[in-house]
Amino acid sequence: FVEYDERLAARDVAVLVDAVAWLARQSLRHELSGEQLVEDLTAVGMADELAQRVAAALVARRAELREAALRAAAAMSTRTVDDFDWKLRLVVASDKASSMREPRLFLRFDTRTERDHNNVAVGDGGGGGGAK
């Protein structure tokens, strides 16, 4: 590693950490090989030896990185769908029009977290039978 006379400011370290985190996510998302990582890192000006070390570390810890990414995604929301109901009706006439074809859709979702239960409804749920 090359030693620098200048010290990195906290803001520079934060930018560097964000860049490495972004690189790790991209390597997972696009399943980049070690060679592709080295090529991309050297293309943005990183020394070849350092690029090889970074790429080797990312490839070696890919399973751990993937697991951490899945845990982080799952932690974003713990809401689950307990039940749903749907109805689809076709209105073929009304008191204002003797002939019309107007589909009506109703969706209802019962969702739950550890702390609450919620009912979300979309559409016109009036009348008619439904199917579960």
PDB file of C-alpha atoms in Angstrom:
ATOM      1  CA  PHE A   1       0.000   0.000   0.000  1.00  0.00           C
ATOM      2  CA  VAL A   2       1.140   3.509  -0.733  1.00  0.00           C
ATOM      3  CA  GLU A   3       1.471   5.852   2.217  1.00  0.00           C
ATOM      4  CA  TYR A   4       0.094   9.348   1.855  1.00  0.00           C
ATOM      5  CA  ASP A   5       1.211  12.465   3.683  1.00  0.00           C
ATOM      6  CA  GLU A   6      -2.321  13.831   3.631  1.00  0.00           C
ATOM      7  CA  ARG A   7      -4.945  12.620   6.049  1.00  0.00           C
ATOM      8  CA  LEU A   8      -8.400  11.765   4.782  1.00  0.00           C
ATOM      9  CA  ALA A   9     -11.228  13.933   6.022  1.00  0.00           C
ATOM     10  CA  ALA A  10     -14.253  12.201   7.544  1.00  0.00           C
ATOM     11  CA  ARG A  11     -16.289  13.218   4.478  1.00  0.00           C
ATOM     12  CA  ASP A  12     -13.740  11.574   2.172  1.00  0.00           C
ATOM     13  CA  VAL A  13     -13.846   8.363   4.207  1.00  0.00           C
ATOM     14  CA  ALA A  14     -17.662   8.354   4.032  1.00  0.00           C
ATOM     15  CA  VAL A  15     -17.527   8.773   0.254  1.00  0.00           C
ATOM     16  CA  LEU A  16     -14.998   5.943  -0.001  1.00  0.00           C
ATOM     17  CA  VAL A  17     -17.138   3.624   2.156  1.00  0.00           C
ATOM     18  CA  ASP A  18     -20.221   4.443   0.054  1.00  0.00           C
ATOM     19  CA  ALA A  19     -18.274   3.708  -3.136  1.00  0.00           C
ATOM     20  CA  VAL A  20     -17.089   0.317  -1.860  1.00  0.00           C
ATOM     21  CA  ALA A  21     -20.637  -0.552  -0.700  1.00  0.00           C
ATOM     22  CA  TRP A  22     -21.977   0.427  -4.137  1.00  0.00           C
ATOM     23  CA  LEU A  23     -19.310  -1.704  -5.820  1.00  0.00           C
ATOM     24  CA  ALA A  24     -20.198  -4.696  -3.625  1.00  0.00           C
ATOM     25  CA  ARG A  25     -23.924  -4.322  -4.489  1.00  0.00           C
ATOM     26  CA  GLN A  26     -23.159  -4.032  -8.204  1.00  0.00           C
ATOM     27  CA  SER A  27     -20.888  -7.065  -8.141  1.00  0.00           C
ATOM     28  CA  LEU A  28     -23.725  -9.077  -6.564  1.00  0.00           C
ATOM     29  CA  ARG A  29     -26.468  -7.688  -8.779  1.00  0.00           C
ATOM     30  CA  HIS A  30     -24.591  -8.279 -12.026  1.00  0.00           C
ATOM     31  CA  GLU A  31     -22.637 -11.333 -10.830  1.00  0.00           C
ATOM     32  CA  LEU A  32     -19.369  -9.756 -11.908  1.00  0.00           C
ATOM     33  CA  SER A  33     -16.348 -12.028 -12.065  1.00  0.00           C
ATOM     34  CA  GLY A  34     -13.058 -11.104 -10.426  1.00  0.00           C
ATOM     35  CA  GLU A  35     -11.636 -10.202 -13.828  1.00  0.00           C
ATOM     36  CA  GLN A  36     -14.566  -7.910 -14.592  1.00  0.00           C
ATOM     37  CA  LEU A  37     -14.158  -6.188 -11.228  1.00  0.00           C
ATOM     38  CA  VAL A  38     -10.436  -5.651 -11.814  1.00  0.00           C
ATOM     39  CA  GLU A  39     -11.173  -4.252 -15.274  1.00  0.00           C
ATOM     40  CA  ASP A  40     -13.794  -1.830 -13.914  1.00  0.00           C
ATOM     41  CA  LEU A  41     -11.619  -0.718 -11.011  1.00  0.00           C
ATOM     42  CA  THR A  42      -8.558  -0.081 -13.161  1.00  0.00           C
ATOM     43  CA  ALA A  43     -10.763   1.758 -15.679  1.00  0.00           C
ATOM     44  CA  VAL A  44     -11.610   4.349 -12.983  1.00  0.00           C
ATOM     45  CA  GLY A  45      -7.947   4.792 -12.061  1.00  0.00           C
ATOM     46  CA  MET A  46      -7.261   2.265  -9.299  1.00  0.00           C
ATOM     47  CA  ALA A  47      -3.807   0.704  -9.365  1.00  0.00           C
ATOM     48  CA  ASP A  48      -3.847  -2.811 -10.815  1.00  0.00           C
ATOM     49  CA  GLU A  49      -2.434  -4.515  -7.693  1.00  0.00           C
ATOM     50  CA  LEU A  50      -4.976  -2.806  -5.425  1.00  0.00           C
ATOM     51  CA  ALA A  51      -7.819  -3.571  -7.862  1.00  0.00           C
ATOM     52  CA  GLN A  52      -6.863  -7.243  -7.797  1.00  0.00           C
ATOM     53  CA  ARG A  53      -6.894  -7.276  -3.982  1.00  0.00           C
ATOM     54  CA  VAL A  54     -10.288  -5.554  -3.773  1.00  0.00           C
ATOM     55  CA  ALA A  55     -11.783  -7.858  -6.408  1.00  0.00           C
ATOM     56  CA  ALA A  56     -10.391 -10.949  -4.675  1.00  0.00           C
ATOM     57  CA  ALA A  57     -11.907  -9.848  -1.353  1.00  0.00           C
ATOM     58  CA  LEU A  58     -15.311  -9.207  -2.937  1.00  0.00           C
ATOM     59  CA  VAL A  59     -15.324 -12.542  -4.771  1.00  0.00           C
ATOM     60  CA  ALA A  60     -14.156 -14.469  -1.680  1.00  0.00           C
ATOM     61  CA  ARG A  61     -16.880 -12.946   0.508  1.00  0.00           C
ATOM     62  CA  ARG A  62     -19.662 -12.958  -2.092  1.00  0.00           C
ATOM     63  CA  ALA A  63     -21.839 -15.422  -0.113  1.00  0.00           C
ATOM     64  CA  GLU A  64     -21.575 -13.289   3.036  1.00  0.00           C
ATOM     65  CA  LEU A  65     -22.326 -10.120   1.081  1.00  0.00           C
ATOM     66  CA  ARG A  66     -25.371 -11.730  -0.551  1.00  0.00           C
ATOM     67  CA  GLU A  67     -26.675 -12.905   2.838  1.00  0.00           C
ATOM     68  CA  ALA A  68     -26.192  -9.435   4.337  1.00  0.00           C
ATOM     69  CA  ALA A  69     -27.992  -7.837   1.386  1.00  0.00           C
ATOM     70  CA  LEU A  70     -30.934 -10.223   1.794  1.00  0.00           C
ATOM     71  CA  ARG A  71     -31.131  -9.500   5.536  1.00  0.00           C
ATOM     72  CA  ALA A  72     -31.086  -5.759   4.871  1.00  0.00           C
ATOM     73  CA  ALA A  73     -33.838  -6.069   2.250  1.00  0.00           C
ATOM     74  CA  ALA A  74     -35.985  -8.198   4.567  1.00  0.00           C
ATOM     75  CA  ALA A  75     -35.538  -5.700   7.401  1.00  0.00           C
ATOM     76  CA  MET A  76     -37.023  -2.906   5.307  1.00  0.00           C
ATOM     77  CA  SER A  77     -40.531  -4.262   5.840  1.00  0.00           C
ATOM     78  CA  THR A  78     -41.855  -7.011   8.030  1.00  0.00           C
ATOM     79  CA  ARG A  79     -45.422  -6.591   6.744  1.00  0.00           C
ATOM     80  CA  THR A  80     -46.945  -9.788   5.394  1.00  0.00           C
ATOM     81  CA  VAL A  81     -50.210 -10.532   3.587  1.00  0.00           C
ATOM     82  CA  ASP A  82     -52.475 -12.661   5.796  1.00  0.00           C
ATOM     83  CA  ASP A  83     -55.436 -12.888   3.440  1.00  0.00           C
ATOM     84  CA  PHE A  84     -56.817 -11.345   0.276  1.00  0.00           C
ATOM     85  CA  ASP A  85     -60.191 -11.206  -1.416  1.00  0.00           C
ATOM     86  CA  TRP A  86     -61.105 -10.174  -4.939  1.00  0.00           C
ATOM     87  CA  LYS A  87     -64.279  -9.538  -6.869  1.00  0.00           C
ATOM     88  CA  LEU A  88     -64.707  -8.924 -10.558  1.00  0.00           C
ATOM     89  CA  ARG A  89     -68.077  -7.684 -11.769  1.00  0.00           C
ATOM     90  CA  LEU A  90     -69.267  -6.701 -15.217  1.00  0.00           C
ATOM     91  CA  VAL A  91     -71.996  -4.066 -15.262  1.00  0.00           C
ATOM     92  CA  VAL A  92     -74.073  -4.621 -18.407  1.00  0.00           C
ATOM     93  CA  ALA A  93     -76.892  -2.101 -17.788  1.00  0.00           C
ATOM     94  CA  SER A  94     -77.942   0.604 -15.368  1.00  0.00           C
ATOM     95  CA  ASP A  95     -80.907   2.897 -14.819  1.00  0.00           C
ATOM     96  CA  LYS A  96     -79.179   5.521 -17.006  1.00  0.00           C
ATOM     97  CA  ALA A  97     -77.970   3.304 -19.838  1.00  0.00           C
ATOM     98  CA  SER A  98     -79.704   0.233 -21.196  1.00  0.00           C
ATOM     99  CA  SER A  99     -76.532  -1.250 -22.641  1.00  0.00           C
ATOM    100  CA  MET A 100     -73.011  -0.886 -21.356  1.00  0.00           C
ATOM    101  CA  ARG A 101     -70.043  -3.084 -20.523  1.00  0.00           C
ATOM    102  CA  GLU A 102     -68.091  -1.770 -17.579  1.00  0.00           C
ATOM    103  CA  PRO A 103     -65.794  -4.084 -15.595  1.00  0.00           C
ATOM    104  CA  ARG A 104     -65.446  -3.412 -11.864  1.00  0.00           C
ATOM    105  CA  LEU A 105     -62.614  -4.838  -9.799  1.00  0.00           C
ATOM    106  CA  PHE A 106     -62.318  -4.930  -6.024  1.00  0.00           C
ATOM    107  CA  LEU A 107     -59.203  -6.069  -4.140  1.00  0.00           C
ATOM    108  CA  ARG A 108     -58.865  -6.364  -0.362  1.00  0.00           C
ATOM    109  CA  PHE A 109     -55.633  -7.277   1.405  1.00  0.00           C
ATOM    110  CA  ASP A 110     -55.292  -8.060   5.108  1.00  0.00           C
ATOM    111  CA  THR A 111     -51.725  -7.283   6.119  1.00  0.00           C
ATOM    112  CA  ARG A 112     -49.929  -7.714   9.419  1.00  0.00           C
ATOM    113  CA  THR A 113     -46.734  -6.726  11.180  1.00  0.00           C
ATOM    114  CA  GLU A 114     -45.626  -7.684  14.665  1.00  0.00           C
ATOM    115  CA  ARG A 115     -47.383  -4.570  15.961  1.00  0.00           C
ATOM    116  CA  ASP A 116     -50.511  -4.049  13.872  1.00  0.00           C
ATOM    117  CA  HIS A 117     -53.078  -5.460  11.484  1.00  0.00           C
ATOM    118  CA  ASN A 118     -54.271  -3.484   8.469  1.00  0.00           C
ATOM    119  CA  ASN A 119     -56.976  -3.875   5.838  1.00  0.00           C
ATOM    120  CA  VAL A 120     -56.286  -2.289   2.446  1.00  0.00           C
ATOM    121  CA  ALA A 121     -59.063  -2.104  -0.158  1.00  0.00           C
ATOM    122  CA  VAL A 122     -58.883  -0.931  -3.761  1.00  0.00           C
ATOM    123  CA  GLY A 123     -61.800  -0.550  -6.178  1.00  0.00           C
ATOM    124  CA  ASP A 124     -65.580  -0.781  -5.992  1.00  0.00           C
ATOM    125  CA  GLY A 125     -66.540  -3.563  -3.586  1.00  0.00           C
ATOM    126  CA  GLY A 126     -70.286  -3.087  -3.610  1.00  0.00           C
ATOM    127  CA  GLY A 127     -72.639  -5.955  -4.441  1.00  0.00           C
ATOM    128  CA  GLY A 128     -72.059  -9.342  -6.019  1.00  0.00           C
ATOM    129  CA  GLY A 129     -70.314 -12.401  -4.707  1.00  0.00           C
ATOM    130  CA  GLY A 130     -66.593 -12.749  -4.359  1.00  0.00           C
ATOM    131  CA  ALA A 131     -64.036 -15.473  -4.660  1.00  0.00           C
ATOM    132  CA  LYS A 132     -61.151 -16.196  -2.356  1.00  0.00           C
TER     133      LYS A 132
END
